[in-house]
Every structure is written in structure tokens, then in C-alpha cells.
Amino acid sequence: MSDNSSKNGYWAANMRIISISLVIWALVSFGFGILLRPLLSGISVGGTDLGFWFAQQGSILVFLTIIFFYAFWMNKVDREHGVDEE
């Protein structure tokens, strides 16, 4: 495999992970917190409705989860393409 195709494969994997992460983040923060809030208002979590919970707390927790997922997955991609730090 040539060096250029290896770089292209690495960046394709990186962009795929970033795209998936951004879609999940947008769905949770904008979708659940704003657009779908009226549909989620009947479900109670911690004394408030689920839409408000996603807007105030859930999107932050999902964002932190995405950060750890990204770090874990990129370490795996780095090892596969031989650009890891170890």
C-alpha cells in the first residue's frame, strides 16, 4: 500500500468518526433539547421533563461521552495506520 493511500485511509477514518460524533451531538443537543422537546415533555426525569433535561444536562453528558469515544476510537485508528504515539 502506498504512503498516499495510507494517508487517505487514515483521514477518511478520522472524518467518518468526526461526522458520526457531530451528528450524535447535534441530534441530542438540538434535536432532543429543542425540536423534540414537546414530544418528550410527558416523560419525567429527576423531577423535570425529558426535553428540558436533554437541553440542560443530557447534551453535556453526551458531549463528554463523545469526547471519550473519540479518543478511544482514534487511538485504535492510529494503531491501525501506524501513527500511534507509542
Short mmCIF file of N, CA and C in Angstrom, two decimals:
data_model
loop_
_atom_site.label_atom_id
_atom_site.label_comp_id
_atom_site.label_asym_id
_atom_site.label_seq_id
_atom_site.Cartn_x
_atom_site.Cartn_y
_atom_site.Cartn_z
N MET A 1 0.85 -1.17 0.00
CA MET A 1 0.00 0.00 0.00
C MET A 1 0.90 1.23 0.00
N SER A 2 0.58 2.17 -0.86
CA SER A 2 1.41 3.37 -0.96
C SER A 2 1.17 4.29 0.23
N ASP A 3 2.09 5.19 0.42
CA ASP A 3 2.02 6.13 1.53
C ASP A 3 0.81 7.07 1.39
N ASN A 4 0.53 7.48 0.16
CA ASN A 4 -0.58 8.40 -0.08
C ASN A 4 -1.93 7.74 0.20
N SER A 5 -2.10 6.49 -0.19
CA SER A 5 -3.37 5.81 0.07
C SER A 5 -3.54 5.52 1.56
N SER A 6 -2.43 5.32 2.27
CA SER A 6 -2.50 5.13 3.72
C SER A 6 -2.96 6.41 4.40
N LYS A 7 -2.44 7.56 3.95
CA LYS A 7 -2.86 8.84 4.49
C LYS A 7 -4.34 9.10 4.20
N ASN A 8 -4.76 8.77 2.98
CA ASN A 8 -6.16 8.96 2.62
C ASN A 8 -7.07 8.08 3.46
N GLY A 9 -6.66 6.85 3.72
CA GLY A 9 -7.44 5.95 4.56
C GLY A 9 -7.53 6.43 6.00
N TYR A 10 -6.41 6.95 6.49
CA TYR A 10 -6.39 7.49 7.85
C TYR A 10 -7.34 8.67 7.98
N TRP A 11 -7.26 9.61 7.04
CA TRP A 11 -8.11 10.80 7.12
C TRP A 11 -9.57 10.48 6.84
N ALA A 12 -9.81 9.47 6.01
CA ALA A 12 -11.20 9.05 5.78
C ALA A 12 -11.79 8.48 7.07
N ALA A 13 -11.01 7.67 7.77
CA ALA A 13 -11.49 7.11 9.05
C ALA A 13 -11.69 8.21 10.07
N ASN A 14 -10.77 9.17 10.12
CA ASN A 14 -10.87 10.29 11.05
C ASN A 14 -12.12 11.12 10.76
N MET A 15 -12.35 11.45 9.52
CA MET A 15 -13.52 12.26 9.15
C MET A 15 -14.82 11.51 9.39
N ARG A 16 -14.83 10.20 9.21
CA ARG A 16 -16.02 9.40 9.48
C ARG A 16 -16.36 9.45 10.97
N ILE A 17 -15.37 9.31 11.83
CA ILE A 17 -15.59 9.36 13.27
C ILE A 17 -16.07 10.76 13.69
N ILE A 18 -15.45 11.79 13.14
CA ILE A 18 -15.87 13.16 13.46
C ILE A 18 -17.31 13.39 13.00
N SER A 19 -17.65 12.94 11.80
CA SER A 19 -19.01 13.14 11.28
C SER A 19 -20.05 12.45 12.15
N ILE A 20 -19.79 11.22 12.52
CA ILE A 20 -20.72 10.48 13.38
C ILE A 20 -20.88 11.18 14.72
N SER A 21 -19.77 11.64 15.29
CA SER A 21 -19.81 12.33 16.58
C SER A 21 -20.63 13.63 16.49
N LEU A 22 -20.43 14.39 15.43
CA LEU A 22 -21.17 15.64 15.28
C LEU A 22 -22.66 15.41 15.06
N VAL A 23 -23.01 14.37 14.32
CA VAL A 23 -24.43 14.06 14.10
C VAL A 23 -25.09 13.66 15.42
N ILE A 24 -24.42 12.84 16.21
CA ILE A 24 -24.97 12.44 17.52
C ILE A 24 -25.11 13.67 18.42
N TRP A 25 -24.10 14.51 18.45
CA TRP A 25 -24.14 15.70 19.30
C TRP A 25 -25.27 16.64 18.87
N ALA A 26 -25.43 16.86 17.56
CA ALA A 26 -26.49 17.74 17.07
C ALA A 26 -27.86 17.15 17.36
N LEU A 27 -28.02 15.85 17.19
CA LEU A 27 -29.29 15.20 17.46
C LEU A 27 -29.68 15.34 18.92
N VAL A 28 -28.73 15.13 19.80
CA VAL A 28 -29.03 15.20 21.24
C VAL A 28 -29.25 16.64 21.69
N SER A 29 -28.34 17.54 21.32
CA SER A 29 -28.45 18.91 21.83
C SER A 29 -29.55 19.70 21.14
N PHE A 30 -29.59 19.69 19.83
CA PHE A 30 -30.58 20.48 19.10
C PHE A 30 -31.88 19.70 18.92
N GLY A 31 -31.75 18.43 18.53
CA GLY A 31 -32.94 17.63 18.27
C GLY A 31 -33.76 17.34 19.51
N PHE A 32 -33.15 16.67 20.49
CA PHE A 32 -33.89 16.30 21.71
C PHE A 32 -34.16 17.50 22.60
N GLY A 33 -33.22 18.43 22.67
CA GLY A 33 -33.36 19.57 23.57
C GLY A 33 -34.29 20.66 23.07
N ILE A 34 -34.40 20.81 21.75
CA ILE A 34 -35.20 21.91 21.21
C ILE A 34 -36.35 21.41 20.33
N LEU A 35 -36.03 20.68 19.27
CA LEU A 35 -37.06 20.28 18.31
C LEU A 35 -38.04 19.26 18.86
N LEU A 36 -37.53 18.27 19.57
CA LEU A 36 -38.40 17.20 20.06
C LEU A 36 -38.87 17.42 21.50
N ARG A 37 -38.60 18.58 22.05
CA ARG A 37 -38.96 18.84 23.45
C ARG A 37 -40.45 18.68 23.71
N PRO A 38 -41.34 19.17 22.85
CA PRO A 38 -42.77 18.96 23.13
C PRO A 38 -43.17 17.48 23.18
N LEU A 39 -42.53 16.65 22.37
CA LEU A 39 -42.83 15.22 22.39
C LEU A 39 -42.30 14.54 23.65
N LEU A 40 -41.21 15.07 24.19
CA LEU A 40 -40.58 14.47 25.36
C LEU A 40 -41.08 15.06 26.68
N SER A 41 -41.99 16.00 26.62
CA SER A 41 -42.42 16.70 27.84
C SER A 41 -43.22 15.81 28.78
N GLY A 42 -43.80 14.74 28.30
CA GLY A 42 -44.58 13.85 29.17
C GLY A 42 -43.74 12.88 29.97
N ILE A 43 -42.47 12.74 29.63
CA ILE A 43 -41.58 11.81 30.31
C ILE A 43 -40.80 12.57 31.38
N SER A 44 -40.87 12.10 32.62
CA SER A 44 -40.23 12.80 33.72
C SER A 44 -38.90 12.15 34.09
N VAL A 45 -37.87 12.99 34.24
CA VAL A 45 -36.54 12.55 34.68
C VAL A 45 -36.07 13.52 35.75
N GLY A 46 -35.87 13.03 36.96
CA GLY A 46 -35.35 13.86 38.04
C GLY A 46 -36.24 15.04 38.39
N GLY A 47 -37.53 14.89 38.24
CA GLY A 47 -38.46 15.95 38.60
C GLY A 47 -38.73 16.96 37.50
N THR A 48 -38.16 16.77 36.32
CA THR A 48 -38.41 17.67 35.19
C THR A 48 -38.67 16.85 33.94
N ASP A 49 -39.13 17.49 32.89
CA ASP A 49 -39.42 16.72 31.69
C ASP A 49 -38.13 16.38 30.94
N LEU A 50 -38.19 15.32 30.14
CA LEU A 50 -37.02 14.78 29.47
C LEU A 50 -36.42 15.78 28.48
N GLY A 51 -37.23 16.55 27.78
CA GLY A 51 -36.71 17.54 26.84
C GLY A 51 -35.87 18.59 27.53
N PHE A 52 -36.35 19.09 28.66
CA PHE A 52 -35.58 20.08 29.43
C PHE A 52 -34.30 19.45 29.95
N TRP A 53 -34.36 18.20 30.40
CA TRP A 53 -33.18 17.51 30.90
C TRP A 53 -32.12 17.39 29.81
N PHE A 54 -32.53 17.01 28.59
CA PHE A 54 -31.57 16.93 27.49
C PHE A 54 -30.97 18.30 27.19
N ALA A 55 -31.78 19.34 27.21
CA ALA A 55 -31.28 20.67 26.90
C ALA A 55 -30.29 21.16 27.96
N GLN A 56 -30.54 20.83 29.22
CA GLN A 56 -29.71 21.36 30.29
C GLN A 56 -28.57 20.45 30.72
N GLN A 57 -28.81 19.16 30.77
CA GLN A 57 -27.81 18.26 31.32
C GLN A 57 -27.43 17.14 30.37
N GLY A 58 -28.40 16.58 29.69
CA GLY A 58 -28.15 15.42 28.85
C GLY A 58 -27.18 15.69 27.72
N SER A 59 -27.29 16.85 27.09
CA SER A 59 -26.39 17.16 25.98
C SER A 59 -24.94 17.29 26.46
N ILE A 60 -24.75 17.80 27.67
CA ILE A 60 -23.40 17.90 28.22
C ILE A 60 -22.82 16.52 28.50
N LEU A 61 -23.63 15.64 29.10
CA LEU A 61 -23.15 14.29 29.38
C LEU A 61 -22.86 13.51 28.09
N VAL A 62 -23.71 13.68 27.09
CA VAL A 62 -23.47 13.02 25.81
C VAL A 62 -22.21 13.59 25.16
N PHE A 63 -22.00 14.90 25.25
CA PHE A 63 -20.80 15.50 24.69
C PHE A 63 -19.54 14.95 25.36
N LEU A 64 -19.55 14.81 26.68
CA LEU A 64 -18.40 14.22 27.37
C LEU A 64 -18.18 12.77 26.95
N THR A 65 -19.26 12.03 26.77
CA THR A 65 -19.15 10.64 26.30
C THR A 65 -18.56 10.59 24.91
N ILE A 66 -18.96 11.52 24.05
CA ILE A 66 -18.42 11.57 22.69
C ILE A 66 -16.92 11.86 22.72
N ILE A 67 -16.47 12.72 23.62
CA ILE A 67 -15.04 13.01 23.73
C ILE A 67 -14.25 11.75 24.06
N PHE A 68 -14.72 10.97 25.04
CA PHE A 68 -14.02 9.73 25.40
C PHE A 68 -14.11 8.70 24.28
N PHE A 69 -15.25 8.62 23.61
CA PHE A 69 -15.40 7.71 22.47
C PHE A 69 -14.42 8.08 21.36
N TYR A 70 -14.33 9.39 21.06
CA TYR A 70 -13.43 9.84 20.01
C TYR A 70 -11.98 9.50 20.35
N ALA A 71 -11.55 9.76 21.58
CA ALA A 71 -10.17 9.46 21.98
C ALA A 71 -9.88 7.96 21.88
N PHE A 72 -10.82 7.13 22.35
CA PHE A 72 -10.64 5.67 22.28
C PHE A 72 -10.56 5.21 20.84
N TRP A 73 -11.51 5.67 20.01
CA TRP A 73 -11.58 5.19 18.63
C TRP A 73 -10.40 5.69 17.80
N MET A 74 -9.96 6.93 18.03
CA MET A 74 -8.83 7.45 17.27
C MET A 74 -7.53 6.77 17.68
N ASN A 75 -7.39 6.36 18.94
CA ASN A 75 -6.21 5.58 19.32
C ASN A 75 -6.17 4.27 18.55
N LYS A 76 -7.34 3.66 18.37
CA LYS A 76 -7.41 2.42 17.59
C LYS A 76 -7.05 2.67 16.13
N VAL A 77 -7.58 3.74 15.55
CA VAL A 77 -7.27 4.07 14.16
C VAL A 77 -5.79 4.42 14.01
N ASP A 78 -5.23 5.14 14.97
CA ASP A 78 -3.81 5.47 14.94
C ASP A 78 -2.95 4.22 14.93
N ARG A 79 -3.28 3.24 15.77
CA ARG A 79 -2.52 1.98 15.79
C ARG A 79 -2.65 1.24 14.48
N GLU A 80 -3.83 1.22 13.89
CA GLU A 80 -4.04 0.52 12.62
C GLU A 80 -3.22 1.14 11.49
N HIS A 81 -3.02 2.46 11.53
CA HIS A 81 -2.31 3.14 10.45
C HIS A 81 -0.86 3.46 10.82
N GLY A 82 -0.42 2.99 11.98
CA GLY A 82 0.99 3.14 12.37
C GLY A 82 1.39 4.56 12.73
N VAL A 83 0.47 5.35 13.22
CA VAL A 83 0.82 6.72 13.63
C VAL A 83 0.56 6.93 15.12
N ASP A 84 0.52 5.85 15.87
CA ASP A 84 0.27 5.99 17.31
C ASP A 84 1.51 6.54 18.00
N GLU A 85 1.32 7.00 19.21
CA GLU A 85 2.38 7.67 19.93
C GLU A 85 3.34 6.71 20.63
N GLU A 86 3.00 5.47 20.68
CA GLU A 86 3.85 4.51 21.40
C GLU A 86 4.82 3.82 20.51
#
